[in-house]
XYZ file of C-alpha atoms in Angstrom:
583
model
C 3.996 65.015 56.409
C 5.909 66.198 59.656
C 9.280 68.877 58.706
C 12.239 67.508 59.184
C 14.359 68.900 61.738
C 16.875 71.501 61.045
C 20.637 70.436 60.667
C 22.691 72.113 63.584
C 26.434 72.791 63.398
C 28.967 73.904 66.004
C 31.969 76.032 64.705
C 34.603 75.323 67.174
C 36.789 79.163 66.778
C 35.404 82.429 65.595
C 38.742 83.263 63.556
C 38.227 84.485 59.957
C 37.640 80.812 58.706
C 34.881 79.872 61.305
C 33.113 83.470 61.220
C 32.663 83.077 57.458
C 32.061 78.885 57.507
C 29.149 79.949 59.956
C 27.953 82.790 57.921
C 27.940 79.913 54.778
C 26.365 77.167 56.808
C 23.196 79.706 58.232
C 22.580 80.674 54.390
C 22.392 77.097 53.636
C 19.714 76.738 56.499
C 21.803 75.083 59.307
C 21.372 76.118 62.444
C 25.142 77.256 63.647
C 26.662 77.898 66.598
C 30.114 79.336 67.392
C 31.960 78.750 70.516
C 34.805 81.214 71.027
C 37.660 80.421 73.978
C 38.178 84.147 73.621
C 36.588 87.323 75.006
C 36.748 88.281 71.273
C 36.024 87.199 67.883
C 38.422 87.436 64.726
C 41.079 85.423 66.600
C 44.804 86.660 65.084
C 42.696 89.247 63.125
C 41.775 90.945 66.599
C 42.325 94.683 67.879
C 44.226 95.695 70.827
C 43.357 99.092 72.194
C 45.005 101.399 74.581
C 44.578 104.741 75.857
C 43.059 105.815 72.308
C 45.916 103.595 70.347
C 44.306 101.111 68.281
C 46.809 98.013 67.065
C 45.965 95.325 64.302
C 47.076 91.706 66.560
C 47.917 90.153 63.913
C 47.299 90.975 59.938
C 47.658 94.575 59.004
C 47.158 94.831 55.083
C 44.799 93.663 53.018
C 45.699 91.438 49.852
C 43.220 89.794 47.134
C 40.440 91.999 47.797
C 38.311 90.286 45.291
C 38.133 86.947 47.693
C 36.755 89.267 50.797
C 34.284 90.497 48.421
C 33.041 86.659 46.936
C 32.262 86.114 50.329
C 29.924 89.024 50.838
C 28.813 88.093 47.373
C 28.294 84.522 48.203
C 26.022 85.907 51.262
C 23.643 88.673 49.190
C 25.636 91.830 50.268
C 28.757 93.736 49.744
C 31.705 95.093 52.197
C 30.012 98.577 51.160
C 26.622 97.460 52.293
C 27.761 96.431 55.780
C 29.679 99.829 56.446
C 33.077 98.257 55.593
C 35.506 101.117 54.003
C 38.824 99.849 52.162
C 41.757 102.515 52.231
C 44.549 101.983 49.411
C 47.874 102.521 50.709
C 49.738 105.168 48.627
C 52.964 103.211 49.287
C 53.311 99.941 49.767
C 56.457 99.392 51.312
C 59.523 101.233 52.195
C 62.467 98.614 52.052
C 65.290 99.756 54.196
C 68.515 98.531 53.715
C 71.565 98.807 55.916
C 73.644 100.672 53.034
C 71.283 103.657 53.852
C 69.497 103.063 50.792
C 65.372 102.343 50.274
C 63.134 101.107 47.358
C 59.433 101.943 47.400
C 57.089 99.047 46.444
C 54.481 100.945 44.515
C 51.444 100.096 42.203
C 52.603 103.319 40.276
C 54.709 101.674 37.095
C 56.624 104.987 36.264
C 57.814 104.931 39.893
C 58.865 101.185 39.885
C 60.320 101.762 36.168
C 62.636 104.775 37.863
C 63.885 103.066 40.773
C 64.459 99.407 39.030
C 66.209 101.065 35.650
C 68.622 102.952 38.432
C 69.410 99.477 39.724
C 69.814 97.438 37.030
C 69.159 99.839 33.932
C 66.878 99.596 30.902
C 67.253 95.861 30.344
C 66.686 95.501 34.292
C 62.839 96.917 33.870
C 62.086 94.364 30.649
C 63.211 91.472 32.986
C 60.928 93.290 35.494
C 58.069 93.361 33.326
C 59.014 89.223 32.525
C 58.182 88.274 36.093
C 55.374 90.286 36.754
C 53.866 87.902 33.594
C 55.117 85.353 35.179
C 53.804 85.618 38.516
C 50.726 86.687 36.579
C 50.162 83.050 35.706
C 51.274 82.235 39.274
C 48.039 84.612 40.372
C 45.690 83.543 37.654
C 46.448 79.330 37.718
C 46.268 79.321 41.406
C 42.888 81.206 41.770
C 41.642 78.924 39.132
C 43.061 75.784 40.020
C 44.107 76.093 43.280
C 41.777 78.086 45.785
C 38.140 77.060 44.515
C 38.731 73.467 44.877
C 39.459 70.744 47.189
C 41.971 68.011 47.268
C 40.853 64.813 48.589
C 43.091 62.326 47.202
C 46.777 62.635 45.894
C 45.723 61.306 43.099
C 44.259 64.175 41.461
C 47.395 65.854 41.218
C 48.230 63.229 38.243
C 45.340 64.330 36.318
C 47.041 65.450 32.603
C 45.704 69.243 32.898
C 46.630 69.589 36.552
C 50.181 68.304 35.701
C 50.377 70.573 33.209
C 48.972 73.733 34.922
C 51.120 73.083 38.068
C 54.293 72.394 36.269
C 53.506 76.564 34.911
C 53.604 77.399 38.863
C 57.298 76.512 39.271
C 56.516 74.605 42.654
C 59.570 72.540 42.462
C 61.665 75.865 42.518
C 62.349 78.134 45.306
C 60.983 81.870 44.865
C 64.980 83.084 45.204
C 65.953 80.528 42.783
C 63.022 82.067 40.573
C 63.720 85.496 41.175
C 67.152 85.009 40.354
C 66.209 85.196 36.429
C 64.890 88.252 36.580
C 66.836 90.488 38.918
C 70.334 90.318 38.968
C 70.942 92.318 41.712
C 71.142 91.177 45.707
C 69.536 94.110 46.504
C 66.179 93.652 43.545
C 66.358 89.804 44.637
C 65.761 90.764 48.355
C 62.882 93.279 47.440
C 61.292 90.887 45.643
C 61.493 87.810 47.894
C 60.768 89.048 51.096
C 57.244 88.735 51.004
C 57.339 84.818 52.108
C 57.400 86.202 55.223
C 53.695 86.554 54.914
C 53.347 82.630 54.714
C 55.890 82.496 57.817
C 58.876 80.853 55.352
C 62.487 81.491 53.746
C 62.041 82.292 50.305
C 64.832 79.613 50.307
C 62.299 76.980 50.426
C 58.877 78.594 49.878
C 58.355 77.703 46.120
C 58.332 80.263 43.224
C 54.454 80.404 43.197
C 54.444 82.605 46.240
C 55.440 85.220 43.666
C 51.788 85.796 43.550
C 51.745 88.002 46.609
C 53.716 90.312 45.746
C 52.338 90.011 42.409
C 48.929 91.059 43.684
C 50.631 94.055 45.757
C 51.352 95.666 42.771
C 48.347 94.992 40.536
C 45.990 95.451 42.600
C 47.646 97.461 45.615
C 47.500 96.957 49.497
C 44.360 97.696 51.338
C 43.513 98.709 54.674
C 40.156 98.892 56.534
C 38.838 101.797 58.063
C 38.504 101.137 61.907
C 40.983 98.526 61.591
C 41.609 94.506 60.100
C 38.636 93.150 62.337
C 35.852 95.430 60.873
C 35.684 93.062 57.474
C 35.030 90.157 60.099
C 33.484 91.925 62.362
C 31.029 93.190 59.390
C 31.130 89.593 58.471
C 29.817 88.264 62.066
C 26.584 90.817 61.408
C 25.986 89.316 58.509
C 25.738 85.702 59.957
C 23.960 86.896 63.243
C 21.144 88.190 60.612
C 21.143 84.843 59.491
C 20.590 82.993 62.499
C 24.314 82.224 63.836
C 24.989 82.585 67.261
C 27.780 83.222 69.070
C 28.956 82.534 72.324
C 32.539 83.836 74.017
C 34.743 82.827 76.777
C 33.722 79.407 75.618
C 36.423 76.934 75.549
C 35.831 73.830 73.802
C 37.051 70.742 75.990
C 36.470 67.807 73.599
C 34.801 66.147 70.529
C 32.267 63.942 71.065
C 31.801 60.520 69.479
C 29.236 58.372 69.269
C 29.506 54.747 70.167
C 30.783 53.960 67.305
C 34.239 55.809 68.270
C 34.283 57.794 64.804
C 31.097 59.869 64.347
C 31.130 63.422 65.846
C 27.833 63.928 67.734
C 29.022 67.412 69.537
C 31.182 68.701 71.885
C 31.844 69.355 75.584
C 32.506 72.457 76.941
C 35.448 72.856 79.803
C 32.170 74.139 82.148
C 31.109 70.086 81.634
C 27.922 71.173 79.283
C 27.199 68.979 76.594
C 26.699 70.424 73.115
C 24.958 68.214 70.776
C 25.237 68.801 66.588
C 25.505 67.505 63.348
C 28.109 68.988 62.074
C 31.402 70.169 64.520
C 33.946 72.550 61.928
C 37.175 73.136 63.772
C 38.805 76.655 63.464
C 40.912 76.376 66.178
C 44.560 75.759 65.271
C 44.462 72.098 63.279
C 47.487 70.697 65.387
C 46.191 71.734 68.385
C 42.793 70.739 67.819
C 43.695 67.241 66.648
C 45.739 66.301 69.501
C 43.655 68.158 72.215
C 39.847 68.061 71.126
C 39.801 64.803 69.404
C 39.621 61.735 71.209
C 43.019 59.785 71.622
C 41.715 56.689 71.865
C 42.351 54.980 68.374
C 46.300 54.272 67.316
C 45.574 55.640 64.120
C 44.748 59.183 65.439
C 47.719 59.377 67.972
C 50.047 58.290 64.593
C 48.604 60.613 62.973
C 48.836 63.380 65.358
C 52.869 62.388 65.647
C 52.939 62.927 62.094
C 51.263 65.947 62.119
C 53.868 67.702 65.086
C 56.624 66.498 62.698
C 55.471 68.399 59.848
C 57.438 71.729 59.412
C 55.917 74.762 60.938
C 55.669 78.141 59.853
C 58.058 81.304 62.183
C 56.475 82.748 65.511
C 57.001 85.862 65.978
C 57.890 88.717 68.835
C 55.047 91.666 68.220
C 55.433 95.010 69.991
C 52.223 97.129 69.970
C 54.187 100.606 71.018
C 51.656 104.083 72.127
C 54.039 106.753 70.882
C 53.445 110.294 72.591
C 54.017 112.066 68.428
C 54.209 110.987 64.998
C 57.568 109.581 62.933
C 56.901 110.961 59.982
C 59.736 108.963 58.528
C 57.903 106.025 58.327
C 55.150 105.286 55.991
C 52.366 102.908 56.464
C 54.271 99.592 55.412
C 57.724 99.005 56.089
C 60.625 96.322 55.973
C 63.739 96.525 57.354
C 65.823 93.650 55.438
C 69.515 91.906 57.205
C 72.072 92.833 55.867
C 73.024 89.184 56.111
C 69.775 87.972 54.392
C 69.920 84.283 54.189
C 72.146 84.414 57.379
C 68.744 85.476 59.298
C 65.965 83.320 57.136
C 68.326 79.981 58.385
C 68.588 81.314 62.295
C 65.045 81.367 62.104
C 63.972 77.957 60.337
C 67.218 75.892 60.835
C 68.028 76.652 64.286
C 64.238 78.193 65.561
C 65.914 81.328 66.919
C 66.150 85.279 66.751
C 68.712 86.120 64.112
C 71.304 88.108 65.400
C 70.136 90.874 62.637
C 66.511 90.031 62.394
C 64.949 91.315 59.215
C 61.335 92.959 60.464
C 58.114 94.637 59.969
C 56.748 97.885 60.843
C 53.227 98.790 60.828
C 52.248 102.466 61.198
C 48.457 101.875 61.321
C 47.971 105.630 62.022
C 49.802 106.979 58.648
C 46.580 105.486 56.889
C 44.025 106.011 59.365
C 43.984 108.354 61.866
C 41.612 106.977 64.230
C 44.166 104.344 65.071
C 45.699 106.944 67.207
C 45.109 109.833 68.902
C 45.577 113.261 67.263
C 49.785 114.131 66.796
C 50.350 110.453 67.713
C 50.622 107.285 66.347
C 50.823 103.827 66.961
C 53.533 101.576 65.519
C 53.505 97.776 65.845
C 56.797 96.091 65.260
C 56.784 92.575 63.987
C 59.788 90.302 64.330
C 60.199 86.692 62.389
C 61.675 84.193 64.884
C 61.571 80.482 65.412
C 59.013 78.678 66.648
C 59.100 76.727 70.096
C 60.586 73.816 70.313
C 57.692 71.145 71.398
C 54.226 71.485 71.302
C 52.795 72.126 74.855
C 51.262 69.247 76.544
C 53.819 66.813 74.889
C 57.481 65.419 76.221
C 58.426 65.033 80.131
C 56.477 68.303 81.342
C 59.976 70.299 81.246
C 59.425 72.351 77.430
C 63.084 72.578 76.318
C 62.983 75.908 74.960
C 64.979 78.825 75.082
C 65.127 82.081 77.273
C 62.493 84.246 75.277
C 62.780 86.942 77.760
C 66.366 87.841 76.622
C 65.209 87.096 72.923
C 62.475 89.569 73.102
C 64.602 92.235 75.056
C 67.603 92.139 72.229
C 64.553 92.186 69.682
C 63.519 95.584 71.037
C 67.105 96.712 70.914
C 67.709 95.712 67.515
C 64.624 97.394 66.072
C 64.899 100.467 68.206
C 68.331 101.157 67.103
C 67.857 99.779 63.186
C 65.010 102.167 62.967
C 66.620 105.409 63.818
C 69.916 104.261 62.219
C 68.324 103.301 58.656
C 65.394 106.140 58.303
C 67.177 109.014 60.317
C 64.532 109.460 62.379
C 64.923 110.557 66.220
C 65.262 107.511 68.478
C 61.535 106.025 69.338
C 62.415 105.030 73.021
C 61.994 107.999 74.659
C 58.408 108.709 72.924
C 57.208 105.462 74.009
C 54.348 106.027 76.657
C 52.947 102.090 76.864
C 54.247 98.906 75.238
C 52.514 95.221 75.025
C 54.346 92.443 73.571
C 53.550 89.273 72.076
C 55.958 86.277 72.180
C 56.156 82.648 70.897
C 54.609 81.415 74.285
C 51.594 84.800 74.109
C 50.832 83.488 70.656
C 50.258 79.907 71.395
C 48.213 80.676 74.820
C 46.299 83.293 73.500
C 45.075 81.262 70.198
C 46.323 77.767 70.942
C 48.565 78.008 68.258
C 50.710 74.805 68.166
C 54.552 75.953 69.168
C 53.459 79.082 68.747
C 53.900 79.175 64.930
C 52.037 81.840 63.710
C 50.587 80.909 60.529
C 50.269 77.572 60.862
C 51.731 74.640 58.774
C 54.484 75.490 56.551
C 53.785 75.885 52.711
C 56.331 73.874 51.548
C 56.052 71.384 48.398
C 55.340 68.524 50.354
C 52.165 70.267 52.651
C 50.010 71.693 50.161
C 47.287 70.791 48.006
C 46.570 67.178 48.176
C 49.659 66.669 51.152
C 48.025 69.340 53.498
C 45.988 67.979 56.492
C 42.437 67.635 54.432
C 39.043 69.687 55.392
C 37.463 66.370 56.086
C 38.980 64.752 59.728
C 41.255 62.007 59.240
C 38.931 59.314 60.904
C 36.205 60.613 61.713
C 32.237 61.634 60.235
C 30.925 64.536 60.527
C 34.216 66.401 61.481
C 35.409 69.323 59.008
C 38.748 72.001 59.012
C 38.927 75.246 57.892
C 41.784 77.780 58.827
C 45.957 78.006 58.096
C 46.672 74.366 58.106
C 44.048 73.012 56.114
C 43.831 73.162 52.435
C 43.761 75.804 50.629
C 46.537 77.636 53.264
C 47.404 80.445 55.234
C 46.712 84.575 55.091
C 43.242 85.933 55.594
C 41.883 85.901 52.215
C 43.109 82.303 51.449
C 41.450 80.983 54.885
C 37.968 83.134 53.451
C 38.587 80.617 49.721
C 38.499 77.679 52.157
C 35.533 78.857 53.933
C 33.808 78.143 51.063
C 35.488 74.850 49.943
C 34.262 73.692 53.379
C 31.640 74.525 53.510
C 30.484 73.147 50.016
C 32.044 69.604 50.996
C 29.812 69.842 54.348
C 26.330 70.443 52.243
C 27.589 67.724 49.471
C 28.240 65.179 52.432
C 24.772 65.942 53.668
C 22.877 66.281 50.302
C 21.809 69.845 50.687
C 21.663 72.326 47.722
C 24.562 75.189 47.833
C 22.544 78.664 47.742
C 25.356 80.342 45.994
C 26.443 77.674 43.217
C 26.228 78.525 39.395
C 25.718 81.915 40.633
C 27.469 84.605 37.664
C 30.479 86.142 38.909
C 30.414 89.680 40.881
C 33.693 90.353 39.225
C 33.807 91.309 35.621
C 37.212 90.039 34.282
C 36.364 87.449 31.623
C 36.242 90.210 29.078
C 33.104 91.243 27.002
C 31.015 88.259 26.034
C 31.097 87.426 22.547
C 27.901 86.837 20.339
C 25.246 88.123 18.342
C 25.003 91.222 20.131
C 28.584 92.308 20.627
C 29.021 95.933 19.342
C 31.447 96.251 16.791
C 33.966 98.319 19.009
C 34.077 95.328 21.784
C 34.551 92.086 19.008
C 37.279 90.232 19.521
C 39.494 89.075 16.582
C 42.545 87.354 17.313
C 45.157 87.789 14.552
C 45.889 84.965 12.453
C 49.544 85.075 14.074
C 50.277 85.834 17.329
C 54.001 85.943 18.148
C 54.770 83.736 21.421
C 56.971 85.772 23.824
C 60.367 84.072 24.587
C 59.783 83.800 28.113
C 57.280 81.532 27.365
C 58.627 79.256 25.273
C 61.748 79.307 27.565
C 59.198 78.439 30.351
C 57.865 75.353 28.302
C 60.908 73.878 28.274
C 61.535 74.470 32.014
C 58.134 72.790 32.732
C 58.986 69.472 30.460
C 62.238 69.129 32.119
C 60.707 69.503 34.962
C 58.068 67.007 34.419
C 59.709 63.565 35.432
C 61.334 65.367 38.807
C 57.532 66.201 39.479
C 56.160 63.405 38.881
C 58.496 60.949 40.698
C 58.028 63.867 43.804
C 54.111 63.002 43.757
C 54.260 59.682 43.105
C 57.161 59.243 46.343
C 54.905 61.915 48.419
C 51.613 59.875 47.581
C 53.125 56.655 48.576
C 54.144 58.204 52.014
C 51.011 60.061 52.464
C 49.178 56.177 52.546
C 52.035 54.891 54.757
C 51.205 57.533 57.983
């Protein structure tokens, strides 16, 4: 009986989704290719160097460890195993504020129970303690429910135990809103919202499940790799190449082939004019982008849905500076935010109007206060990351003239205002004059460098109406043998989410095609399900649950929330299904 021949797959995009899909796909037995535009490989998760500085491009802290380690798992190996070293930061965030003041994000409780209690006193820590349980669930339902499955049709959102389970993640609530029960200070609110920055939203609209970042912060701490974000991928990349992957840079991708039948991928041709046959094409370039770029354009339904898909709301850009400083500031620790004064004030010049606030709220990475090698010795390097709006219209589309504004002038008051906030806020000696070499990345850097639709750095928003089910599916819209994984395709944005969806696509790829999924029914590398309990449980591990086990008031005050909460759901789904078949 003659073999069959081996499967082959092209992974358009070696970003953090597409290094790990290909890694997933070669363990299954596919032969995999990856075709990289860049000189590079961990796209956004990249390294700049200069002169012996060392800057993360893009992400700069590592959250939800345990889904970096499932994929090593998932592979037969461990971060440890391929040389990869994870650093807990002591801190994790100084928050500045323009009073003069700071709060110190920490994982230690005594130190959080000091600085909230001299905020908001004794009953101020108890509410404290209420929304870390709450955002708890957040964490827990969403891992369970959320980032090991797929959604394919609205429709399972209606299921009875999903309704139920979602209505406990307060999605029809915005994380402020939220927050508001538990701190009843401006000041706690903004320390504790902030972090939908990470997701490139307002916590004015991001719903209250984000909690779970900053839940996760301070359970389980921030992270950094030694070396730098793009060792874990970069360990990650070995680990496929051992498998069989290949990988091939400065390889731009210039369409998706069909076959005759105008809807069944059969490879891809390269902008050199070579012709790439496969099986399988995964996208990892920037879902927007690739859909109306790569894709053919010849059916109205893709060129609707394409439309659609530039409509959707998008998360911030960003203006990145990647300063060489000629000595250390010890004044700033690893992790830092430096929070408006007039907080909403900046989230709405940023997502209402797609500007620079006129007091930007930013981010300030000291990569070097962790890990020394990031900078040469009695130096460090600082990146400075500024929210701002995205550009106005996706390139490629409109009259040829982009109506945008002058991001020139919006990146030079950007360096002004985080110069002078700096040095005003921590006391610290202006950072201008230490400054030996700068590079900057804009809206317009972002979306060249990565293809990044209007330059919006993490993608599609999060909102209520573009996740789960209503987020652009891992299966193409229209096509065979066409698959997503990255920001804009379920499960979401951030690095460790994208690695969860790696796996969800990869799963629906081998189910399409039949083919057995090495790592299935496998037992769990993490032990957090407790001691099992049988026959031979020792007497000092047996679990016996009193007869009466009081039900904390937050809870029951949280059940009621979630029925009342129930119709407005409901008719939400039911309206966003309805649309969702009418695109």
């Amino acid at each position: 009986m003659e073999k069959s021949a081996q499967k082959t797959a092209v992974v358009i995009g070696a970003g953090a989704g597409g290094i790990a899909t290909a890694a997933r796909l070669a363990k299954a037995g596919l032969s995999v290719t990856v075709l990289e535009k860049n000189s590079f490989t961990g796209g956004r998760c990249s390294l700049i160097r200069h002169d012996g500085h060392r800057f993360d491009q893009g992400p700069s802290l590592l959250l939800l460890p345990k889904l970096f380690r499932e994929v090593f798992f998932d592979l037969d190996t461990t971060l440890e195993a391929e040389g990869v070293e994870l650093l807990q930061c002591p801190t994790n965030y100084n928050v500045w504020f323009a009073d003069g003041e700071n709060f110190e994000l920490t994982t230690d409780l005594a130190r959080m129970k000091t600085q909230i209690e001299r905020w908001e006193g004794k009953d101020g820590f108890d509410r404290y303690l209420s929304w870390l349980r709450e955002a708890h669930a957040h964490y827990e339902i969403s891992v369970a429910k959320v980032l090991s499955r797929n959604f394919t049709s609205t429709w399972q959102l209606a299921a009875p135990k999903f309704v139920l389970a979602g209505l406990l993640l307060h999605p029809l609530h915005s994380i402020w809103n939220r927050a508001g029960r538990y701190f009843w200070s401006e000041r706690l609110r903004r320390v504790f919202t902030f972090a939908t920055m990470y997701m490139g939203m307002s916590p004015f609209d991001a719903p209250a499940t984000y909690s779970l970042l900053q839940y996760t912060e301070l359970a389980e701490g921030i992270w950094y790799p030694r070396g730098g974000f793009q060792t874990v991928l970069a360990a990650l990349q070995r680990v496929g190449e051992r498998l069989g992957v290949k990988y091939r840079l400065g390889t731009p991708v210039k369409q998706i082939l069909m076959q005759s039948d105008g809807k069944t991928v059969r490879g891809v041709e390269l902008e050199s004019g070579e012709m790439m046959e496969a099986d399988v094409v995964v996208v990892n370039a920037d879902l927007v982008y690739a859909y109306g770029n790569l894709f053919p354009q010849t059916k109205s339904q893709t060129r609707r849905y394409v439309k659609s898909l530039r409509q959707k709301d998008g998360s911030c850009s960003a203006i990145s500076f990647y300063w060489s400083l000629d000595r250390t500031i010890p004044e700033l620790q690893t992790h830092n935010i430096f929070l408006a004064d007039e907080y909403r004030e900046s989230f709405d010049a940023i997502f209402d109007r797609q500007t620079l606030p006129d007091e930007p709220s930013f981010y300030v990475n000291v990569p070097s206060r962790i890990d020394p090698s990031a900078a040469p010795e009695g130096r460090d390097s600082i990146i400075a990351l500024v929210p701002a709006g995205h550009l106005l219209e996706s390139k490629g589309t409109g009259s040829g003239i982009r109506q945008n504004q002058d991001w020139d002038a919006l990146v030079s008051r950007a360096r002004r205002a985080v110069l002078s906030t700096i040095a005003a806020r921590t006391g610290c000696a202006p950072l201008e004059p230490f400054i030996t070499h700068e590079m900057v990345n804009d809206p317009y850097a972002w979306e060249a460098k990565f293809n990044l639709d209007k330059g919006s750095i993490l993608g599609l928003s999060h909102s209520f109406s573009n996740v789960l089910a209503f987020r652009p599916r891992t299966r193409a819209e229209g096509f065979r043998n066409a698959y997503f994984v990255g920001a804009s395709t379920h499960p979401g944005t951030g690095v460790p989410i994208v690695l969860a969806g790696s796996k969800i696509t990869t799963e629906q790829i081998l189910e399409d095609m039949g083919r057995p999924i090495p790592w299935k029914d496998r037992p769990s590398f993490v032990r957090d399900h407790g001691t099992p309990q049988n026959s031979k449980t020792g007497k000092l591990d047996k679990i016996a649950r009193p007869s009466w086990v009081p039900v904390p008031r937050t809870m029951i005050i949280s059940i009621y929330v979630a029925m009342g909460s129930l119709l407005t759901f409901c008719i939400n789904l039911l309206l966003a299904g309805w649309v969702g078949t009418s695109v």
